[in-house]
Amino acid sequence: MKLPVATLQGLERKGILHPTSIQIQDMITILSNQDIIGIAFTGSVKIHVCMMPVIIFVLEQEKWLPFSKHKGPYGLSIYASQELAWQTHGILQYYCCLLQ
């Protein structure tokens, strides 16, 4: 996949060198604009793969229509627990900081 160099370096810093089977399946499905239900063990880095298409979309949008500071883009994810939502927030912040 063509991902920004900063994103690839960020994945490498987190020890993610090769995608897991759930990541491969989910990424293909998500990028095909289809819904998924993925079941995998804790620690299989599912959140990363679900957020990568969001990051890719944001970068594409930024290229065509630059955003003002603190003015978008926005996305909505729904989680079963507050802990999972905070984990996702942390991951998005991590990659967004790398891309600035």
PDB file of N, CA, C and O in Angstrom, residues 13-50:
ATOM      1  N   ARG A  13       7.760   2.096  14.325  1.00  0.00           N
ATOM      2  CA  ARG A  13       8.102   2.434  15.714  1.00  0.00           C
ATOM      3  C   ARG A  13       7.227   1.697  16.703  1.00  0.00           C
ATOM      4  O   ARG A  13       7.635   1.430  17.825  1.00  0.00           O
ATOM      5  N   LYS A  14       6.006   1.376  16.314  1.00  0.00           N
ATOM      6  CA  LYS A  14       5.094   0.626  17.177  1.00  0.00           C
ATOM      7  C   LYS A  14       5.321  -0.886  17.042  1.00  0.00           C
ATOM      8  O   LYS A  14       4.610  -1.672  17.642  1.00  0.00           O
ATOM      9  N   GLY A  15       6.298  -1.293  16.212  1.00  0.00           N
ATOM     10  CA  GLY A  15       6.610  -2.706  16.059  1.00  0.00           C
ATOM     11  C   GLY A  15       5.710  -3.425  15.076  1.00  0.00           C
ATOM     12  O   GLY A  15       5.673  -4.652  15.046  1.00  0.00           O
ATOM     13  N   ILE A  16       4.992  -2.682  14.261  1.00  0.00           N
ATOM     14  CA  ILE A  16       4.101  -3.279  13.259  1.00  0.00           C
ATOM     15  C   ILE A  16       4.845  -3.280  11.932  1.00  0.00           C
ATOM     16  O   ILE A  16       4.878  -2.283  11.208  1.00  0.00           O
ATOM     17  N   LEU A  17       5.477  -4.406  11.623  1.00  0.00           N
ATOM     18  CA  LEU A  17       6.271  -4.509  10.404  1.00  0.00           C
ATOM     19  C   LEU A  17       5.522  -5.230   9.293  1.00  0.00           C
ATOM     20  O   LEU A  17       5.743  -4.960   8.114  1.00  0.00           O
ATOM     21  N   HIS A  18       4.671  -6.163   9.675  1.00  0.00           N
ATOM     22  CA  HIS A  18       3.881  -6.927   8.706  1.00  0.00           C
ATOM     23  C   HIS A  18       2.451  -7.016   9.225  1.00  0.00           C
ATOM     24  O   HIS A  18       2.242  -7.228  10.419  1.00  0.00           O
ATOM     25  N   PRO A  19       1.471  -6.869   8.353  1.00  0.00           N
ATOM     26  CA  PRO A  19       0.082  -6.937   8.809  1.00  0.00           C
ATOM     27  C   PRO A  19      -0.309  -8.342   9.246  1.00  0.00           C
ATOM     28  O   PRO A  19       0.172  -9.337   8.708  1.00  0.00           O
ATOM     29  N   THR A  20      -1.190  -8.397  10.250  1.00  0.00           N
ATOM     30  CA  THR A  20      -1.736  -9.679  10.679  1.00  0.00           C
ATOM     31  C   THR A  20      -2.838 -10.084   9.697  1.00  0.00           C
ATOM     32  O   THR A  20      -3.269  -9.282   8.863  1.00  0.00           O
ATOM     33  N   SER A  21      -3.321 -11.308   9.810  1.00  0.00           N
ATOM     34  CA  SER A  21      -4.356 -11.766   8.876  1.00  0.00           C
ATOM     35  C   SER A  21      -5.632 -10.938   9.019  1.00  0.00           C
ATOM     36  O   SER A  21      -6.272 -10.598   8.022  1.00  0.00           O
ATOM     37  N   ILE A  22      -6.013 -10.557  10.242  1.00  0.00           N
ATOM     38  CA  ILE A  22      -7.216  -9.735  10.427  1.00  0.00           C
ATOM     39  C   ILE A  22      -7.007  -8.355   9.818  1.00  0.00           C
ATOM     40  O   ILE A  22      -7.925  -7.774   9.235  1.00  0.00           O
ATOM     41  N   GLN A  23      -5.802  -7.811   9.912  1.00  0.00           N
ATOM     42  CA  GLN A  23      -5.523  -6.503   9.325  1.00  0.00           C
ATOM     43  C   GLN A  23      -5.632  -6.546   7.800  1.00  0.00           C
ATOM     44  O   GLN A  23      -6.194  -5.638   7.194  1.00  0.00           O
ATOM     45  N   ILE A  24      -5.111  -7.588   7.192  1.00  0.00           N
ATOM     46  CA  ILE A  24      -5.180  -7.714   5.732  1.00  0.00           C
ATOM     47  C   ILE A  24      -6.636  -7.798   5.285  1.00  0.00           C
ATOM     48  O   ILE A  24      -7.069  -7.073   4.382  1.00  0.00           O
ATOM     49  N   GLN A  25      -7.398  -8.664   5.921  1.00  0.00           N
ATOM     50  CA  GLN A  25      -8.805  -8.843   5.547  1.00  0.00           C
ATOM     51  C   GLN A  25      -9.606  -7.561   5.770  1.00  0.00           C
ATOM     52  O   GLN A  25     -10.401  -7.157   4.915  1.00  0.00           O
ATOM     53  N   ASP A  26      -9.394  -6.919   6.916  1.00  0.00           N
ATOM     54  CA  ASP A  26     -10.143  -5.710   7.235  1.00  0.00           C
ATOM     55  C   ASP A  26      -9.784  -4.555   6.306  1.00  0.00           C
ATOM     56  O   ASP A  26     -10.657  -3.811   5.866  1.00  0.00           O
ATOM     57  N   MET A  27      -8.516  -4.375   6.011  1.00  0.00           N
ATOM     58  CA  MET A  27      -8.089  -3.262   5.171  1.00  0.00           C
ATOM     59  C   MET A  27      -8.711  -3.369   3.774  1.00  0.00           C
ATOM     60  O   MET A  27      -9.214  -2.385   3.238  1.00  0.00           O
ATOM     61  N   ILE A  28      -8.705  -4.557   3.217  1.00  0.00           N
ATOM     62  CA  ILE A  28      -9.307  -4.763   1.890  1.00  0.00           C
ATOM     63  C   ILE A  28     -10.791  -4.423   1.929  1.00  0.00           C
ATOM     64  O   ILE A  28     -11.309  -3.724   1.060  1.00  0.00           O
ATOM     65  N   THR A  29     -11.470  -4.885   2.954  1.00  0.00           N
ATOM     66  CA  THR A  29     -12.913  -4.650   3.085  1.00  0.00           C
ATOM     67  C   THR A  29     -13.209  -3.172   3.298  1.00  0.00           C
ATOM     68  O   THR A  29     -14.092  -2.603   2.648  1.00  0.00           O
ATOM     69  N   ILE A  30     -12.475  -2.534   4.189  1.00  0.00           N
ATOM     70  CA  ILE A  30     -12.712  -1.121   4.497  1.00  0.00           C
ATOM     71  C   ILE A  30     -12.443  -0.255   3.274  1.00  0.00           C
ATOM     72  O   ILE A  30     -13.227   0.635   2.945  1.00  0.00           O
ATOM     73  N   LEU A  31     -11.345  -0.502   2.586  1.00  0.00           N
ATOM     74  CA  LEU A  31     -11.017   0.305   1.406  1.00  0.00           C
ATOM     75  C   LEU A  31     -11.976   0.048   0.252  1.00  0.00           C
ATOM     76  O   LEU A  31     -12.053   0.849  -0.678  1.00  0.00           O
ATOM     77  N   SER A  32     -12.715  -1.046   0.310  1.00  0.00           N
ATOM     78  CA  SER A  32     -13.758  -1.325  -0.689  1.00  0.00           C
ATOM     79  C   SER A  32     -15.091  -0.703  -0.275  1.00  0.00           C
ATOM     80  O   SER A  32     -16.119  -0.956  -0.894  1.00  0.00           O
ATOM     81  N   ASN A  33     -15.059   0.080   0.797  1.00  0.00           N
ATOM     82  CA  ASN A  33     -16.246   0.784   1.309  1.00  0.00           C
ATOM     83  C   ASN A  33     -17.351  -0.178   1.732  1.00  0.00           C
ATOM     84  O   ASN A  33     -18.521   0.048   1.474  1.00  0.00           O
ATOM     85  N   GLN A  34     -16.948  -1.258   2.393  1.00  0.00           N
ATOM     86  CA  GLN A  34     -17.904  -2.233   2.895  1.00  0.00           C
ATOM     87  C   GLN A  34     -17.818  -2.293   4.416  1.00  0.00           C
ATOM     88  O   GLN A  34     -16.796  -1.950   5.003  1.00  0.00           O
ATOM     89  N   ASP A  35     -18.900  -2.730   5.034  1.00  0.00           N
ATOM     90  CA  ASP A  35     -18.928  -2.893   6.484  1.00  0.00           C
ATOM     91  C   ASP A  35     -18.206  -4.180   6.874  1.00  0.00           C
ATOM     92  O   ASP A  35     -18.144  -5.127   6.088  1.00  0.00           O
ATOM     93  N   ILE A  36     -17.671  -4.185   8.094  1.00  0.00           N
ATOM     94  CA  ILE A  36     -16.974  -5.380   8.579  1.00  0.00           C
ATOM     95  C   ILE A  36     -17.384  -5.686  10.004  1.00  0.00           C
ATOM     96  O   ILE A  36     -17.795  -4.806  10.754  1.00  0.00           O
ATOM     97  N   ILE A  37     -17.274  -6.931  10.337  1.00  0.00           N
ATOM     98  CA  ILE A  37     -17.296  -7.381  11.722  1.00  0.00           C
ATOM     99  C   ILE A  37     -16.060  -8.259  11.851  1.00  0.00           C
ATOM    100  O   ILE A  37     -15.969  -9.312  11.227  1.00  0.00           O
ATOM    101  N   GLY A  38     -15.089  -7.777  12.595  1.00  0.00           N
ATOM    102  CA  GLY A  38     -13.839  -8.506  12.728  1.00  0.00           C
ATOM    103  C   GLY A  38     -13.676  -9.034  14.137  1.00  0.00           C
ATOM    104  O   GLY A  38     -13.872  -8.303  15.106  1.00  0.00           O
ATOM    105  N   ILE A  39     -13.333 -10.286  14.247  1.00  0.00           N
ATOM    106  CA  ILE A  39     -13.112 -10.904  15.555  1.00  0.00           C
ATOM    107  C   ILE A  39     -11.673 -11.423  15.587  1.00  0.00           C
ATOM    108  O   ILE A  39     -11.294 -12.238  14.749  1.00  0.00           O
ATOM    109  N   ALA A  40     -10.912 -10.907  16.533  1.00  0.00           N
ATOM    110  CA  ALA A  40      -9.523 -11.337  16.676  1.00  0.00           C
ATOM    111  C   ALA A  40      -9.116 -11.129  18.132  1.00  0.00           C
ATOM    112  O   ALA A  40      -9.770 -10.383  18.869  1.00  0.00           O
ATOM    113  N   PHE A  41      -8.051 -11.759  18.524  1.00  0.00           N
ATOM    114  CA  PHE A  41      -7.600 -11.698  19.903  1.00  0.00           C
ATOM    115  C   PHE A  41      -7.142 -10.282  20.272  1.00  0.00           C
ATOM    116  O   PHE A  41      -6.786  -9.481  19.408  1.00  0.00           O
ATOM    117  N   THR A  42      -7.169  -9.980  21.555  1.00  0.00           N
ATOM    118  CA  THR A  42      -6.692  -8.699  22.061  1.00  0.00           C
ATOM    119  C   THR A  42      -5.220  -8.544  21.717  1.00  0.00           C
ATOM    120  O   THR A  42      -4.444  -9.488  21.842  1.00  0.00           O
ATOM    121  N   GLY A  43      -4.843  -7.373  21.241  1.00  0.00           N
ATOM    122  CA  GLY A  43      -3.450  -7.122  20.889  1.00  0.00           C
ATOM    123  C   GLY A  43      -3.147  -7.384  19.432  1.00  0.00           C
ATOM    124  O   GLY A  43      -1.992  -7.323  19.021  1.00  0.00           O
ATOM    125  N   SER A  44      -4.166  -7.658  18.622  1.00  0.00           N
ATOM    126  CA  SER A  44      -3.921  -7.924  17.199  1.00  0.00           C
ATOM    127  C   SER A  44      -3.924  -6.641  16.380  1.00  0.00           C
ATOM    128  O   SER A  44      -3.888  -6.680  15.164  1.00  0.00           O
ATOM    129  N   VAL A  45      -3.964  -5.520  17.037  1.00  0.00           N
ATOM    130  CA  VAL A  45      -3.839  -4.195  16.431  1.00  0.00           C
ATOM    131  C   VAL A  45      -4.947  -3.931  15.404  1.00  0.00           C
ATOM    132  O   VAL A  45      -4.708  -3.410  14.335  1.00  0.00           O
ATOM    133  N   LYS A  46      -6.166  -4.287  15.769  1.00  0.00           N
ATOM    134  CA  LYS A  46      -7.318  -4.083  14.885  1.00  0.00           C
ATOM    135  C   LYS A  46      -7.625  -2.603  14.705  1.00  0.00           C
ATOM    136  O   LYS A  46      -7.998  -2.179  13.629  1.00  0.00           O
ATOM    137  N   ILE A  47      -7.453  -1.828  15.762  1.00  0.00           N
ATOM    138  CA  ILE A  47      -7.795  -0.405  15.692  1.00  0.00           C
ATOM    139  C   ILE A  47      -6.945   0.299  14.638  1.00  0.00           C
ATOM    140  O   ILE A  47      -7.433   1.136  13.893  1.00  0.00           O
ATOM    141  N   HIS A  48      -5.668  -0.044  14.573  1.00  0.00           N
ATOM    142  CA  HIS A  48      -4.783   0.597  13.591  1.00  0.00           C
ATOM    143  C   HIS A  48      -5.319   0.441  12.178  1.00  0.00           C
ATOM    144  O   HIS A  48      -5.360   1.393  11.418  1.00  0.00           O
ATOM    145  N   VAL A  49      -5.712  -0.767  11.825  1.00  0.00           N
ATOM    146  CA  VAL A  49      -6.162  -1.014  10.458  1.00  0.00           C
ATOM    147  C   VAL A  49      -7.494  -0.330  10.180  1.00  0.00           C
ATOM    148  O   VAL A  49      -7.747   0.113   9.072  1.00  0.00           O
ATOM    149  N   CYS A  50      -8.334  -0.202  11.179  1.00  0.00           N
ATOM    150  CA  CYS A  50      -9.616   0.478  10.965  1.00  0.00           C
ATOM    151  C   CYS A  50      -9.429   1.983  10.830  1.00  0.00           C
ATOM    152  O   CYS A  50     -10.224   2.645  10.167  1.00  0.00           O
TER     153      CYS A  50
END
